[in-house]
Amino acid sequence: MAPSAVSTELVAAPQAKLVVHGSKQEEAREKTPLEAMSQGVPLPGIPLFSSHDKHRAWILEHMAGAFRVFAAKGLTEGMSGHISVRDPEHAHTFWTNPLAKHFATLKPSDMVLVDYDGKVVGGNTSRPANAAGFLIHSAVHKARPDVHAACHCHGKAGKAWSAFGKKLDMINQDVCYFYGDAQAVYNEHGGVVLSEAEGKRMAAALGPKGKGLILRNHGLLTVGDTVDEAAFLYTLMERSCEIQLMVDAAAANGLTKILIDDETAAYTFKMSSEPESLYWEFQPDLEYEGGVNTGVFES
């Protein structure tokens, strides 16, 4: 059974915002995107935990669930693909999947804990981590302390669109989640990532605000505050690549492609890109996966 998305731990309430009117202050609070999306009592925030051990167990359960979702969506290919999640206690280490184990079989106990030097320091020591994955993910985690999770796969649509070395167009509401600096392109493909310099260049291309990175001739990479956010953004970016290819094929046959204007795209991004909303975007897939596949969240 899937873990409850609603934690029994305390959840931080949104912060009130002070607005000044004339000579006196009136306390008012702007609705968060999650509140604005909820008709009635809003969904709770991202769970908080009373200990690192509880937080770590929750992370690993959701990480295993994310791999199962990726498998269900056809994002597996040989030994390629990896998710990394920063450890909640030791920020210079991150959890990742073992090399050559199918996404659909992964459990929390399968995950490997590695440090920034690539040394396995905990978790499953029976298999190595993916060397290319380590170089990519460690560079991203080092460059972006705000990034707690990163996802990379070799999905069909992502690989196809990556051949153009271009950003996705704002052609529908959902792709606006990647508006502006939230998406970037890495145009220096140098083959399989087996050097530290290549990983650093990828992290630099992602930039300080990037959520999704198109790796030319390679695939996609997404990041987030939680593994749930990063995983949802990956599935969204993969599907957005598929839709972009479909739209461009239709446009090549004479149909006019209409883009969303910048003001509308920026507003959509503002109302959809907050970590709590993106965390919840992934919960339906996660709960479904836990419901149809028993043992997903068991060590």
Coordinates of C-alpha atoms in Angstrom, one line a residue:
M1 CA 0.0 0.0 0.0
A2 CA 1.3 3.5 -0.9
P3 CA 2.5 5.7 2.0
S4 CA -0.1 8.3 2.9
A5 CA 0.6 11.6 1.2
V6 CA -0.6 13.3 4.4
S7 CA 1.9 13.0 7.1
T8 CA 1.1 12.7 10.8
E9 CA 4.0 15.1 11.4
L10 CA 3.6 18.8 11.8
V11 CA 3.2 20.7 8.6
A12 CA 4.4 24.2 8.3
A13 CA 1.6 26.8 7.6
P14 CA 2.1 29.3 4.9
Q15 CA 3.6 32.5 6.1
A16 CA 1.4 35.6 6.5
K17 CA 2.3 38.6 4.4
L18 CA 2.0 42.1 5.9
V19 CA 0.4 44.7 3.7
V20 CA 0.6 48.4 4.6
H21 CA -2.6 50.5 4.1
G22 CA -2.2 54.2 4.9
S23 CA -1.1 54.7 8.5
K24 CA -1.8 51.3 9.8
Q25 CA -0.8 47.7 9.1
E26 CA -3.3 45.1 8.3
E27 CA -2.3 41.5 8.3
A28 CA -3.2 39.8 5.1
R29 CA -2.0 36.7 3.5
E30 CA -1.8 36.1 -0.2
K31 CA -3.0 32.7 -1.3
T32 CA -0.3 30.2 -2.1
P33 CA -0.6 28.5 -5.5
L34 CA -1.6 25.3 -3.7
E35 CA -4.4 27.2 -1.8
A36 CA -5.5 28.8 -5.0
M37 CA -5.8 25.4 -6.7
S38 CA -7.9 24.0 -3.8
Q39 CA -11.6 24.6 -3.8
G40 CA -12.3 24.3 -0.1
V41 CA -9.8 23.2 2.6
P42 CA -6.4 23.2 0.8
L43 CA -4.1 20.2 0.5
P44 CA -1.5 20.2 3.2
G45 CA 2.1 21.2 2.6
I46 CA 5.1 18.9 2.1
P47 CA 5.5 16.7 5.3
L48 CA 8.0 17.6 7.9
F49 CA 9.6 15.1 10.2
S50 CA 10.7 14.9 13.8
S51 CA 13.9 13.0 13.0
H52 CA 16.4 12.5 10.1
D53 CA 15.6 8.7 10.2
K54 CA 11.9 9.2 9.6
H55 CA 12.6 11.7 6.9
R56 CA 15.2 9.4 5.2
A57 CA 12.8 6.5 5.2
W58 CA 10.1 8.6 3.6
I59 CA 12.5 9.9 1.0
L60 CA 13.6 6.3 0.1
E61 CA 10.0 5.1 -0.2
H62 CA 9.1 8.0 -2.5
M63 CA 12.3 7.4 -4.5
A64 CA 11.4 3.7 -5.0
G65 CA 7.9 4.8 -6.0
A66 CA 9.3 7.3 -8.5
F67 CA 11.3 4.5 -10.2
R68 CA 8.2 2.4 -10.4
V69 CA 6.3 5.2 -12.1
F70 CA 9.1 5.7 -14.5
A71 CA 9.0 2.0 -15.4
A72 CA 5.3 2.1 -15.9
K73 CA 5.8 5.1 -18.3
G74 CA 8.4 3.3 -20.4
L75 CA 11.4 5.3 -19.3
T76 CA 13.8 2.4 -18.8
E77 CA 16.6 1.5 -21.2
G78 CA 19.3 -0.9 -20.3
M79 CA 21.5 0.5 -17.5
S80 CA 20.7 4.1 -18.3
G81 CA 18.7 6.4 -16.1
H82 CA 19.1 7.5 -12.5
I83 CA 17.5 9.5 -9.7
S84 CA 19.5 11.1 -6.9
V85 CA 18.2 12.5 -3.7
R86 CA 20.2 14.5 -1.1
D87 CA 20.4 12.8 2.3
P88 CA 18.4 14.9 4.8
E89 CA 21.1 14.6 7.5
H90 CA 24.4 14.6 5.5
A91 CA 24.0 17.2 2.8
H92 CA 27.2 16.2 1.0
T93 CA 25.9 12.7 0.3
F94 CA 23.0 11.5 -1.9
W95 CA 21.0 8.4 -2.6
T96 CA 20.9 6.9 -6.0
N97 CA 19.9 3.6 -7.7
P98 CA 22.2 0.6 -8.2
L99 CA 23.6 -0.1 -11.6
A100 CA 21.8 -2.6 -13.8
K101 CA 18.7 -3.1 -11.8
H102 CA 15.3 -2.6 -13.5
F103 CA 13.4 0.4 -12.2
A104 CA 10.3 -1.7 -11.8
T105 CA 12.0 -3.9 -9.1
L106 CA 13.6 -1.2 -7.0
K107 CA 12.8 -0.9 -3.3
P108 CA 14.1 1.5 -0.6
S109 CA 16.7 -1.0 0.5
D110 CA 18.2 -1.2 -3.0
M111 CA 19.4 2.5 -2.9
V112 CA 23.1 3.4 -2.7
L113 CA 24.4 6.3 -0.6
V114 CA 27.5 8.0 -2.2
D115 CA 29.4 11.1 -1.2
Y116 CA 30.7 13.9 -3.4
D117 CA 33.9 12.0 -4.0
G118 CA 32.0 9.0 -5.4
K119 CA 32.7 6.7 -2.4
V120 CA 29.8 4.4 -1.4
V121 CA 29.2 5.3 2.3
G122 CA 25.9 3.6 3.0
G123 CA 22.9 1.8 1.8
N124 CA 23.1 -1.1 -0.6
T125 CA 26.8 -2.1 -1.1
S126 CA 26.2 -5.2 -3.2
R127 CA 26.1 -3.2 -6.5
P128 CA 27.9 -0.1 -7.8
A129 CA 26.1 3.1 -8.7
N130 CA 26.2 4.4 -12.3
A131 CA 29.5 6.2 -12.9
A132 CA 28.0 8.6 -15.5
G133 CA 25.0 9.2 -13.3
F134 CA 27.3 10.0 -10.3
L135 CA 29.3 12.6 -12.3
I136 CA 26.1 14.3 -13.6
H137 CA 24.2 14.3 -10.3
S138 CA 27.1 15.1 -8.0
A139 CA 27.9 18.2 -10.2
V140 CA 24.3 19.3 -10.0
H141 CA 24.0 18.8 -6.2
K142 CA 27.3 20.7 -5.6
A143 CA 26.3 23.6 -7.9
R144 CA 22.8 23.9 -6.6
P145 CA 22.4 23.5 -2.8
D146 CA 18.7 24.1 -3.2
V147 CA 18.4 21.0 -5.4
H148 CA 17.4 18.0 -3.2
A149 CA 16.6 15.6 -6.1
A150 CA 17.5 15.1 -9.7
C151 CA 16.2 12.7 -12.4
H152 CA 17.6 11.7 -15.7
C153 CA 16.4 9.0 -18.1
H154 CA 16.6 8.1 -21.8
G155 CA 12.9 8.4 -22.8
K156 CA 12.0 8.2 -26.4
A157 CA 10.5 11.7 -26.9
G158 CA 13.1 13.4 -24.8
K159 CA 15.9 11.8 -26.9
A160 CA 14.1 12.7 -30.1
W161 CA 13.6 16.4 -29.2
S162 CA 17.1 16.6 -27.8
A163 CA 18.5 16.1 -31.3
F164 CA 17.5 19.7 -32.1
G165 CA 19.3 21.3 -29.2
K166 CA 16.4 23.7 -28.6
K167 CA 14.2 24.7 -25.7
L168 CA 10.5 23.6 -25.7
D169 CA 8.1 26.2 -27.0
M170 CA 5.3 27.5 -24.8
I171 CA 2.6 25.8 -26.9
N172 CA 0.3 24.7 -24.0
Q173 CA -0.5 25.4 -20.4
D174 CA 1.5 22.5 -19.0
V175 CA 4.8 23.3 -20.7
C176 CA 4.7 26.7 -19.1
Y177 CA 5.9 25.0 -16.0
F178 CA 9.3 25.3 -17.8
Y179 CA 8.9 29.0 -18.8
G180 CA 11.9 31.3 -19.0
D181 CA 15.0 30.3 -16.9
A182 CA 13.2 27.2 -15.7
Q183 CA 14.5 25.3 -18.7
A184 CA 17.9 25.3 -20.4
V185 CA 19.8 23.4 -23.1
Y186 CA 23.2 21.8 -22.8
N187 CA 24.7 22.0 -26.3
E188 CA 28.2 20.5 -25.7
H189 CA 27.4 16.8 -25.9
G190 CA 30.6 14.8 -25.5
G191 CA 29.4 11.3 -25.4
V192 CA 28.9 9.1 -22.3
V193 CA 29.6 11.3 -19.3
L194 CA 32.7 9.8 -17.8
S195 CA 34.6 13.0 -16.8
E196 CA 34.0 15.4 -14.0
A197 CA 34.4 18.4 -16.4
E198 CA 31.4 17.2 -18.5
G199 CA 29.2 17.0 -15.4
K200 CA 30.3 20.5 -14.3
R201 CA 29.4 21.9 -17.7
M202 CA 25.9 20.3 -17.5
A203 CA 25.4 21.8 -14.0
A204 CA 26.5 25.2 -15.3
A205 CA 24.1 25.0 -18.3
L206 CA 21.2 24.3 -15.9
G207 CA 21.9 27.6 -14.2
P208 CA 20.7 28.9 -10.8
K209 CA 17.0 28.7 -11.6
G210 CA 16.7 25.8 -14.0
K211 CA 14.2 23.0 -13.3
G212 CA 14.6 21.1 -16.6
L213 CA 17.7 20.7 -18.8
I214 CA 17.6 19.4 -22.4
L215 CA 20.9 17.5 -23.0
R216 CA 21.5 17.7 -26.8
N217 CA 21.7 14.3 -28.4
H218 CA 21.2 12.7 -25.0
G219 CA 18.0 13.2 -23.2
L220 CA 16.5 15.2 -20.3
L221 CA 17.3 16.1 -16.7
T222 CA 15.0 17.6 -14.1
V223 CA 15.5 18.8 -10.5
G224 CA 13.4 19.6 -7.6
D225 CA 13.0 20.3 -3.9
T226 CA 11.6 16.8 -3.4
V227 CA 12.0 13.6 -5.4
D228 CA 8.3 13.9 -6.1
E229 CA 8.8 17.3 -7.7
A230 CA 11.8 16.2 -9.8
A231 CA 10.0 13.1 -10.9
F232 CA 6.8 14.9 -11.9
L233 CA 8.7 17.5 -13.9
Y234 CA 10.6 14.7 -15.7
T235 CA 7.4 13.0 -16.8
L236 CA 6.0 16.4 -17.8
M237 CA 9.0 17.3 -19.8
E238 CA 9.1 14.0 -21.5
R239 CA 5.5 14.3 -22.5
S240 CA 6.0 17.9 -23.5
C241 CA 8.8 16.8 -25.9
E242 CA 6.4 14.3 -27.4
I243 CA 3.7 17.0 -27.9
Q244 CA 6.2 19.4 -29.4
L245 CA 7.2 16.9 -32.0
M246 CA 3.6 16.3 -32.8
V247 CA 2.8 20.0 -33.1
D248 CA 5.9 20.7 -35.2
A249 CA 5.0 17.8 -37.6
A250 CA 1.5 19.3 -38.0
A251 CA 3.0 22.8 -38.5
A252 CA 5.3 21.4 -41.2
N253 CA 2.1 20.4 -43.1
G254 CA 0.8 23.9 -43.1
L255 CA -1.0 24.4 -39.8
T256 CA -0.3 27.6 -37.9
K257 CA 1.4 27.1 -34.5
I258 CA 0.2 29.6 -31.9
L259 CA 2.5 30.2 -28.9
I260 CA 1.3 31.4 -25.5
D261 CA 2.3 35.0 -24.9
D262 CA 5.0 35.8 -22.3
E263 CA 2.6 37.4 -19.8
T264 CA 0.3 34.4 -19.7
A265 CA 3.2 31.9 -19.6
A266 CA 4.9 33.8 -16.8
Y267 CA 1.6 33.9 -14.8
T268 CA 1.1 30.2 -15.4
F269 CA 4.6 29.4 -14.2
K270 CA 4.1 31.5 -11.1
M271 CA 0.9 29.6 -10.2
S272 CA 2.3 26.1 -10.9
S273 CA 6.0 26.0 -10.1
E274 CA 6.0 26.2 -6.3
P275 CA 7.5 23.1 -4.6
E276 CA 4.4 22.1 -2.7
S277 CA 2.2 22.2 -5.8
L278 CA 4.7 20.2 -7.8
Y279 CA 5.0 17.7 -4.9
W280 CA 1.3 17.1 -5.1
E281 CA 1.3 16.8 -8.9
F282 CA 3.2 13.5 -8.5
Q283 CA 1.0 12.0 -5.8
P284 CA -1.7 10.5 -8.1
D285 CA 0.9 8.5 -10.0
L286 CA 2.7 7.5 -6.8
E287 CA -0.5 6.4 -5.1
Y288 CA -1.7 4.5 -8.2
E289 CA 1.7 2.7 -8.4
G290 CA 1.5 1.7 -4.8
G291 CA -2.0 0.4 -5.3
V292 CA -1.4 -1.8 -8.3
N293 CA 2.1 -3.1 -7.2
T294 CA 2.3 -4.5 -3.7
G295 CA 5.6 -4.2 -2.0
V296 CA 6.7 -1.1 -3.8
F297 CA 7.4 0.8 -0.5
E298 CA 8.6 -2.2 1.5
S299 CA 12.4 -2.5 2.1

